[in-house]
């Protein structure tokens, strides 16, 4: 039996892209629904966070500088960091999408390709340091506004029905 044909590579890339986007979408929905300060992404969150802040103590995580992930010197530092989780985190080097600015959604201009362990390190830091909290608060406010508008609408409809019934009875 012959190996994969030339057309299979683009299909594989498309499948990876779809899976990475689904992961990003699920994560974004999660941090928009649950207070991220209390979220646990892995069993190893404490160790990942401690090692991340030990090795990248000055790195801003609210708005990432792509050079801190992709430059030659950054790649060396990240490689050392990532390899220590090789046996602890399943698929530690699996490709995923990472938001550059944590206050914004996963848009093409706001994402960068990263490994799974880089994603965990940055997002655990964002969660623990309160940077993702604004997304949750914004989402909660939007939901509360929506529920409040629905209650007002229901009350107005109830009053309208009651007024119509009173009119019909007189």
Coordinates of C-alpha atoms in Angstrom, one line a residue:
X1 CA 0.0 0.0 0.0
X2 CA 1.3 3.4 -0.9
X3 CA 2.1 6.2 1.6
X4 CA 0.2 9.5 1.9
X5 CA -0.2 11.3 -1.4
X6 CA 0.9 14.8 -2.1
X7 CA -2.6 16.1 -1.4
X8 CA -2.6 14.8 2.2
X9 CA -0.2 17.4 3.6
X10 CA -2.6 20.4 3.0
X11 CA -5.4 18.2 4.5
X12 CA -3.3 17.5 7.6
X13 CA -2.5 21.2 8.0
X14 CA -6.2 22.1 7.6
X15 CA -7.2 19.5 10.2
X16 CA -4.5 20.8 12.6
X17 CA -5.8 24.4 12.1
X18 CA -9.4 23.3 12.7
X19 CA -8.4 21.5 15.9
X20 CA -6.2 24.4 17.2
X21 CA -9.1 26.8 16.5
X22 CA -11.6 24.6 18.3
X23 CA -9.2 24.4 21.3
X24 CA -8.9 28.2 21.3
X25 CA -12.7 28.7 21.1
X26 CA -13.3 26.3 23.9
X27 CA -10.7 28.0 26.1
X28 CA -12.1 31.4 25.4
X29 CA -15.6 30.3 26.2
X30 CA -14.3 28.8 29.4
X31 CA -12.6 31.9 30.7
X32 CA -15.6 34.0 29.7
X33 CA -17.9 31.8 31.7
X34 CA -15.9 30.9 34.8
X35 CA -13.8 33.3 36.9
X36 CA -10.3 32.5 35.5
X37 CA -8.6 33.2 38.9
X38 CA -10.0 29.9 40.1
X39 CA -9.4 27.8 37.0
X40 CA -7.1 24.9 37.0
X41 CA -5.8 24.0 33.5
X42 CA -3.6 21.0 34.4
X43 CA -2.7 19.0 37.5
X44 CA 0.7 20.7 37.2
X45 CA -0.5 24.3 37.3
X46 CA 1.5 25.2 40.4
X47 CA 4.8 23.8 39.0
X48 CA 4.2 25.3 35.5
X49 CA 3.5 28.8 37.0
X50 CA 6.5 28.6 39.4
X51 CA 8.9 27.6 36.7
X52 CA 7.5 30.1 34.2
X53 CA 7.9 33.0 36.6
X54 CA 11.3 31.7 37.7
X55 CA 12.6 31.6 34.1
X56 CA 10.6 34.5 32.7
X57 CA 10.1 36.8 35.7
X58 CA 10.0 40.0 33.7
X59 CA 7.7 38.8 30.9
X60 CA 4.5 40.7 30.5
X61 CA 1.7 38.3 29.9
X62 CA -1.2 40.7 29.4
X63 CA 0.1 41.8 26.0
X64 CA 2.8 39.5 24.6
X65 CA 5.7 40.7 22.5
X66 CA 6.1 38.1 19.7
X67 CA 9.9 38.5 20.0
X68 CA 9.7 37.1 23.5
X69 CA 8.4 33.9 22.0
X70 CA 10.0 33.7 18.5
X71 CA 13.4 35.3 18.5
X72 CA 16.5 33.1 18.5
X73 CA 17.4 33.8 22.1
X74 CA 13.7 33.4 23.2
X75 CA 13.5 30.0 21.4
X76 CA 16.5 28.8 23.4
X77 CA 15.0 29.9 26.7
X78 CA 11.6 28.4 25.8
X79 CA 13.2 25.1 24.7
X80 CA 14.8 24.7 28.2
X81 CA 11.5 25.6 29.8
X82 CA 9.4 23.3 27.6
X83 CA 11.6 20.2 27.8
X84 CA 11.3 20.0 31.6
X85 CA 7.6 19.3 31.1
X86 CA 8.1 16.6 28.4
X87 CA 7.0 13.8 30.8
X88 CA 4.5 15.7 32.9
X89 CA 2.3 17.3 30.2
X90 CA 0.7 15.2 27.5
X91 CA 1.5 16.6 24.1
X92 CA 3.6 19.3 25.7
X93 CA 4.9 20.4 22.3
X94 CA 1.6 20.1 20.4
X95 CA 0.8 23.3 18.4
X96 CA -1.8 25.7 19.7
X97 CA -2.9 29.3 19.3
X98 CA -2.1 31.9 21.9
X99 CA -3.6 35.4 22.1
X100 CA -1.1 38.2 22.0
X101 CA -3.4 40.7 23.8
X102 CA -5.4 38.9 26.5
X103 CA -8.2 41.5 26.5
X104 CA -9.1 40.6 22.9
X105 CA -10.6 37.5 21.2
X106 CA -8.8 35.0 19.0
X107 CA -8.6 37.1 15.9
X108 CA -6.0 36.5 13.2
X109 CA -4.0 39.6 14.1
X110 CA -4.1 38.7 17.8
X111 CA -2.8 35.2 17.7
X112 CA 0.5 33.5 17.5
X113 CA 1.5 29.8 17.1
X114 CA 2.8 28.4 20.3
X115 CA 3.4 25.0 21.9
X116 CA 0.9 23.6 24.4
X117 CA 3.2 24.1 27.3
X118 CA 3.8 27.8 26.3
X119 CA 0.1 28.2 26.1
X120 CA -0.4 26.7 29.6
X121 CA 2.4 28.8 31.1
X122 CA 1.1 32.1 29.7
X123 CA -2.6 31.4 30.3
X124 CA -2.0 30.1 33.9
X125 CA 0.0 33.3 34.6
X126 CA -2.8 35.5 33.0
X127 CA -5.4 33.7 35.1
X128 CA -3.5 33.9 38.4
X129 CA -2.4 37.4 37.9
X130 CA -5.9 38.6 37.1
X131 CA -5.3 39.5 33.4
X132 CA -8.1 37.3 32.1
X133 CA -10.6 38.4 34.7
X134 CA -11.8 41.3 32.6
X135 CA -13.1 38.9 29.9
X136 CA -15.1 37.0 32.6
X137 CA -16.5 40.3 34.1
X138 CA -17.3 41.6 30.6
X139 CA -19.2 38.4 29.8
X140 CA -21.0 38.3 33.1
X141 CA -22.1 42.0 32.7
X142 CA -23.3 41.2 29.2
X143 CA -25.2 38.2 30.4
X144 CA -26.7 40.2 33.3
X145 CA -27.8 43.0 31.0
X146 CA -29.4 40.5 28.7
X147 CA -31.2 38.8 31.6
X148 CA -32.3 42.2 32.9
X149 CA -33.7 43.2 29.5
X150 CA -35.5 39.9 29.2
X151 CA -37.1 40.4 32.7
X152 CA -38.2 43.9 31.8
X153 CA -39.7 42.7 28.5
X154 CA -41.5 39.8 30.3
X155 CA -42.8 42.3 32.9
X156 CA -44.0 44.7 30.2
X157 CA -45.7 41.8 28.4
X158 CA -47.4 40.7 31.6
X159 CA -48.7 44.2 32.3
X160 CA -49.9 44.4 28.7
X161 CA -51.8 41.1 29.1
X162 CA -53.2 42.2 32.4
X163 CA -54.3 45.5 31.0
X164 CA -56.0 43.8 28.0
X165 CA -57.7 41.4 30.4
X166 CA -59.0 44.3 32.5
X167 CA -60.2 46.1 29.4
X168 CA -62.0 43.0 28.2
X169 CA -63.7 42.5 31.5
X170 CA -65.2 46.0 31.7

